[in-house]
Coordinates of C-alpha atoms in Angstrom, one line a residue:
M20 CA 150.2 -79.2 46.9
S21 CA 152.2 -76.8 44.7
I22 CA 150.8 -73.9 42.7
E23 CA 150.5 -73.9 38.9
S24 CA 151.0 -71.1 36.4
M25 CA 148.3 -70.4 33.8
T26 CA 151.0 -70.4 31.1
G27 CA 152.4 -73.4 29.4
F28 CA 152.7 -75.4 26.1
A29 CA 152.5 -79.2 25.3
R30 CA 152.4 -81.3 22.1
A31 CA 151.9 -85.1 21.6
S32 CA 151.7 -86.8 18.2
G33 CA 151.5 -90.3 16.7
T34 CA 150.5 -92.4 13.7
A35 CA 148.0 -95.1 13.1
G36 CA 148.6 -96.8 9.7
V37 CA 148.5 -94.4 7.0
H38 CA 147.1 -91.6 9.4
G39 CA 148.9 -89.3 11.6
W40 CA 147.7 -87.1 14.5
A41 CA 149.1 -84.3 16.7
W42 CA 147.6 -82.5 19.7
E43 CA 149.0 -79.0 20.6
I44 CA 147.7 -77.1 23.6
R45 CA 148.9 -73.4 24.5
S46 CA 147.8 -72.1 27.8
V47 CA 147.7 -68.4 28.7
N48 CA 146.2 -66.3 31.4
G49 CA 142.4 -66.2 31.9
R50 CA 139.8 -65.1 34.5
G51 CA 138.2 -68.6 34.4
L52 CA 138.8 -71.7 32.3
D53 CA 138.2 -71.1 28.7
L54 CA 138.7 -73.9 26.4
R55 CA 139.1 -73.2 22.7
V56 CA 139.2 -76.4 20.7
R57 CA 139.7 -76.8 17.1
V58 CA 139.6 -80.3 15.2
P59 CA 139.2 -81.1 11.6
P60 CA 135.7 -81.7 10.3
G61 CA 134.4 -85.2 11.2
F62 CA 136.5 -85.3 14.4
E63 CA 134.1 -83.6 16.7
V64 CA 133.9 -86.6 19.1
L65 CA 137.6 -86.0 19.8
A66 CA 136.9 -82.3 20.5
E67 CA 134.2 -83.3 23.1
A68 CA 136.6 -85.8 24.7
A69 CA 139.3 -82.8 24.9
R70 CA 136.8 -80.5 26.6
K71 CA 135.7 -83.1 29.2
R72 CA 139.4 -84.2 30.1
L73 CA 140.7 -80.6 30.3
T74 CA 137.8 -79.2 32.3
G75 CA 138.7 -82.0 34.8
A76 CA 142.3 -81.1 35.0
F77 CA 142.5 -77.4 35.0
A78 CA 140.7 -74.7 37.1
R79 CA 141.8 -71.4 35.2
G80 CA 143.4 -70.3 32.0
T81 CA 142.6 -69.8 28.4
L82 CA 143.6 -73.1 26.7
H83 CA 144.0 -73.1 22.7
V84 CA 143.6 -76.7 21.8
N85 CA 144.3 -77.9 18.3
L86 CA 144.1 -81.4 16.7
S87 CA 145.7 -81.8 13.4
V88 CA 145.3 -85.1 11.2
T89 CA 147.3 -86.0 8.3
S90 CA 147.0 -89.0 5.7
D91 CA 149.1 -90.7 3.2
A92 CA 146.2 -92.7 2.0
G93 CA 146.3 -91.2 -1.5
P94 CA 143.3 -90.2 -3.6
P95 CA 139.8 -91.2 -2.2
R96 CA 139.0 -94.9 -3.0
P97 CA 135.8 -95.7 -5.0
R98 CA 133.4 -98.5 -4.0
V99 CA 130.3 -100.0 -5.3
N100 CA 127.1 -99.5 -3.5
E101 CA 125.9 -103.1 -4.2
T102 CA 122.4 -102.4 -2.6
V103 CA 121.7 -99.5 -5.0
L104 CA 123.1 -101.5 -8.0
A105 CA 121.0 -104.6 -7.1
A106 CA 117.8 -102.4 -6.9
L107 CA 118.5 -101.0 -10.3
L108 CA 119.0 -104.4 -11.9
D109 CA 115.8 -105.6 -10.2
A110 CA 113.9 -102.6 -11.5
I111 CA 115.3 -103.2 -15.1
E112 CA 114.3 -106.8 -15.2
K113 CA 110.6 -105.7 -14.3
L114 CA 110.5 -103.2 -17.1
P115 CA 108.6 -104.4 -20.4
P116 CA 110.8 -105.0 -23.4
A117 CA 111.2 -102.0 -25.8
S118 CA 112.2 -102.1 -29.4
G119 CA 115.2 -99.9 -30.3
I120 CA 116.6 -99.8 -26.9
N121 CA 119.7 -101.5 -26.0
P122 CA 120.0 -103.4 -22.8
P123 CA 121.8 -101.7 -20.0
T124 CA 125.6 -102.1 -19.6
F125 CA 127.5 -102.0 -16.5
D126 CA 129.5 -99.0 -17.5
G127 CA 126.1 -97.2 -17.9
L128 CA 124.8 -98.4 -14.6
L129 CA 128.0 -97.5 -12.8
G130 CA 127.7 -94.0 -14.1
I131 CA 124.2 -93.6 -12.3
R132 CA 124.6 -91.3 -9.2
G133 CA 124.7 -93.4 -6.0
V134 CA 126.0 -96.5 -7.4
I135 CA 129.8 -95.5 -7.1
E136 CA 130.6 -94.0 -3.8
Y137 CA 134.0 -92.7 -2.4
A138 CA 135.2 -93.7 0.9
D139 CA 134.8 -91.0 3.5
E140 CA 138.4 -90.3 4.4
A141 CA 137.5 -88.5 7.6
E142 CA 135.4 -91.4 8.7
D143 CA 138.1 -94.0 7.9
A144 CA 140.8 -91.7 9.5
L145 CA 138.7 -91.2 12.8
G146 CA 138.3 -95.0 13.0
A147 CA 141.9 -95.6 12.7
I148 CA 143.3 -92.8 15.0
E149 CA 140.4 -92.4 17.5
K150 CA 141.8 -94.7 20.1
P151 CA 145.6 -93.6 19.9
A152 CA 144.6 -89.9 19.8
L153 CA 142.5 -90.3 22.9
A154 CA 145.6 -92.0 24.6
G155 CA 147.7 -89.0 23.2
L156 CA 145.2 -86.6 24.7
E157 CA 146.0 -87.9 28.2
V158 CA 149.7 -87.6 27.5
V159 CA 149.3 -83.9 26.3
A160 CA 147.2 -83.0 29.2
E161 CA 149.7 -84.4 31.7
A162 CA 152.5 -82.7 29.8
L163 CA 150.8 -79.4 30.0
K164 CA 150.0 -79.9 33.7
E165 CA 153.7 -80.4 34.3
A166 CA 154.7 -77.4 32.1
R167 CA 152.4 -75.3 34.3
A168 CA 153.6 -76.8 37.4
A169 CA 157.1 -76.1 36.5
E170 CA 156.3 -72.4 35.7
G171 CA 154.3 -72.4 39.0
R172 CA 157.4 -73.4 41.1
A173 CA 159.3 -70.6 39.5
L174 CA 156.6 -68.1 40.3
E175 CA 156.3 -69.3 43.8
A176 CA 160.0 -68.5 44.4
I177 CA 159.5 -65.1 42.9
V178 CA 156.4 -64.3 45.1
L179 CA 158.1 -65.5 48.1
G180 CA 161.0 -63.2 47.4
H181 CA 158.5 -60.3 47.2
V182 CA 157.0 -61.4 50.3
E183 CA 160.3 -61.3 52.2
T184 CA 161.0 -57.8 50.8
I185 CA 157.4 -56.5 52.0
S186 CA 158.1 -58.2 55.5
R187 CA 161.5 -56.4 55.8
L188 CA 160.1 -53.0 54.7
T189 CA 157.2 -53.3 57.1
T190 CA 159.6 -54.1 59.8
E191 CA 161.6 -51.0 58.8
A192 CA 158.6 -48.8 58.8
E193 CA 157.6 -50.2 62.3
A194 CA 161.1 -49.4 63.8
H195 CA 161.5 -46.1 62.0
P196 CA 162.2 -43.2 64.5
A197 CA 159.8 -40.9 62.6
R198 CA 156.7 -42.9 63.9
S199 CA 157.5 -42.6 67.5
S200 CA 155.1 -40.6 69.7
E201 CA 158.0 -38.1 70.6
A202 CA 158.8 -37.4 66.9
I203 CA 155.2 -37.0 66.0
R204 CA 154.6 -34.8 69.0
A205 CA 157.6 -32.7 68.0
R206 CA 156.4 -32.2 64.4
I207 CA 152.8 -31.2 65.6
A208 CA 154.3 -28.7 68.1
A209 CA 156.4 -27.2 65.6
Q210 CA 153.4 -26.6 63.3
V211 CA 151.2 -25.4 66.2
E212 CA 153.9 -22.8 67.2
T213 CA 154.1 -21.7 63.6
L214 CA 150.5 -21.0 63.5
L215 CA 150.3 -19.3 66.8
G216 CA 153.2 -17.0 65.8
S217 CA 151.7 -16.0 62.5
A218 CA 148.1 -15.3 63.5
S219 CA 145.9 -14.4 66.5
G220 CA 142.7 -15.5 67.9
F221 CA 143.5 -19.3 68.0
D222 CA 141.9 -21.2 70.8
P223 CA 144.7 -23.2 72.5
Q224 CA 142.3 -25.9 73.8
R225 CA 141.0 -26.4 70.2
L226 CA 144.4 -26.4 68.8
H227 CA 145.3 -29.2 71.3
Q228 CA 142.2 -31.3 70.3
E229 CA 143.2 -30.8 66.6
A230 CA 146.8 -31.9 67.4
A231 CA 145.5 -34.9 69.1
L232 CA 143.5 -35.8 66.1
I233 CA 146.4 -35.2 63.8
A234 CA 148.5 -37.6 66.0
V235 CA 146.0 -40.4 65.8
R236 CA 145.7 -40.0 61.9
A237 CA 149.5 -39.9 61.6
D238 CA 149.8 -43.2 63.5
I239 CA 150.7 -46.1 61.0
R240 CA 150.3 -48.9 63.6
E241 CA 147.1 -50.3 62.0
E242 CA 148.7 -50.4 58.6
I243 CA 151.7 -52.0 59.8
D244 CA 149.6 -54.7 61.7
R245 CA 147.7 -55.5 58.7
L246 CA 150.8 -55.8 56.3
H247 CA 152.2 -58.2 59.0
A248 CA 148.9 -60.2 58.9
H249 CA 148.9 -60.2 55.0
V250 CA 152.4 -61.6 54.9
V251 CA 151.4 -64.5 57.2
A252 CA 148.2 -65.1 55.2
L253 CA 150.1 -65.1 51.9
R254 CA 152.8 -67.6 53.1
E255 CA 149.9 -69.8 54.3
L256 CA 148.1 -69.7 50.9
L257 CA 151.5 -70.7 49.1
A258 CA 152.1 -73.5 51.5
K259 CA 148.5 -74.7 50.8
G260 CA 148.9 -74.6 47.0
G261 CA 146.3 -75.4 44.5
P262 CA 144.2 -73.0 42.4
I263 CA 144.7 -70.0 44.6
G264 CA 145.4 -67.3 42.0
R265 CA 142.3 -65.3 42.8
K266 CA 143.0 -65.2 46.6
L267 CA 146.5 -64.3 45.9
D268 CA 145.4 -61.4 43.6
F269 CA 143.0 -60.2 46.4
L270 CA 145.9 -60.2 49.0
A271 CA 148.0 -58.3 46.7
Q272 CA 145.2 -55.7 46.3
E273 CA 145.1 -55.4 50.2
F274 CA 148.9 -55.0 50.3
G275 CA 148.6 -52.1 47.8
R276 CA 145.8 -50.4 49.9
E277 CA 148.0 -50.6 53.1
A278 CA 151.2 -49.3 51.4
S279 CA 149.2 -46.4 49.8
T280 CA 147.8 -45.4 53.2
L281 CA 151.2 -45.7 54.9
C282 CA 152.4 -43.3 52.2
A283 CA 149.6 -40.8 52.8
K284 CA 150.1 -40.8 56.6
A285 CA 154.0 -40.9 56.5
N286 CA 154.6 -37.0 56.8
D287 CA 158.4 -38.0 56.8
P288 CA 160.8 -38.5 54.0
G289 CA 162.2 -41.7 55.4
L290 CA 158.7 -43.3 56.0
S291 CA 157.6 -42.0 52.5
R292 CA 160.6 -43.8 50.9
I293 CA 159.7 -47.1 52.6
G294 CA 156.0 -46.6 51.6
L295 CA 157.0 -46.0 48.0
D296 CA 159.3 -49.0 47.9
L297 CA 156.5 -51.2 49.4
R298 CA 154.0 -50.0 46.7
T299 CA 156.7 -50.8 44.0
V300 CA 157.2 -54.3 45.4
V301 CA 153.5 -54.9 45.7
D302 CA 153.0 -53.9 42.1
Q303 CA 155.7 -56.3 41.1
M304 CA 154.2 -59.1 43.1
R305 CA 150.7 -58.6 41.8
E306 CA 151.9 -58.9 38.2
Q307 CA 153.3 -62.4 39.1
V308 CA 150.3 -63.6 41.1
Q309 CA 148.0 -62.9 38.1
N310 CA 149.7 -65.7 36.3
V311 CA 148.8 -68.2 39.0
E312 CA 146.0 -70.6 38.4

């Protein structure tokens, strides 16, 4: 299973008689799944279908979903409400005759509110496009998924490149001469000698104990082991695929912590350079993994 990006765009359109429809979905980063669906008034049933379909297809991302509907039907078509007209005629027949009042005419009856109605264009359009628009929703959802998958494949290559660089820098730090016990001992001995030569009253035994503590704190073995372990874990996550963006972001934070600690412990220009390079690569990697679903 490959990974997917949270960014992508897809569009699908079609016609049904005089009515046209078009779905557009724009997907960007999000902490969770946030669906923002817009449809014309009267098409709410399609909005609900879109929410249900996309909720099942995606785990994370902010999806801006828009349905546009067009029509070449012309002006609204009038129609007679025959039920209302029949009721009016029946009521008129039951009225007693009145002198000086002309009998009702059709033009007068048709002018009464409710007798003439205009076709609900939204209702007519929904009936015409509902089935093809729902089929188009499937098409646009699959197209968005493929767009996000294609972006995900590109992201995976970038992240793997960063992981290779992190692994190489970690190996360089592990093999660096400055982290050998002899190098650490020499640096501490020089510092102690400087202290003893500049002041009196130091307890040599206490100095030895403090030097031992400094040596322990200067050892970056633990940070190197954790960096190697994080490299293995990240590669396994990428191989597994799926919605792993949150896990990747957590691992990127862990990489950052270890790189910062390595810099703090380095006490050597060469190791400091490696630590700074590590932090730079980790920051770049974290920017990328935040795009992963």
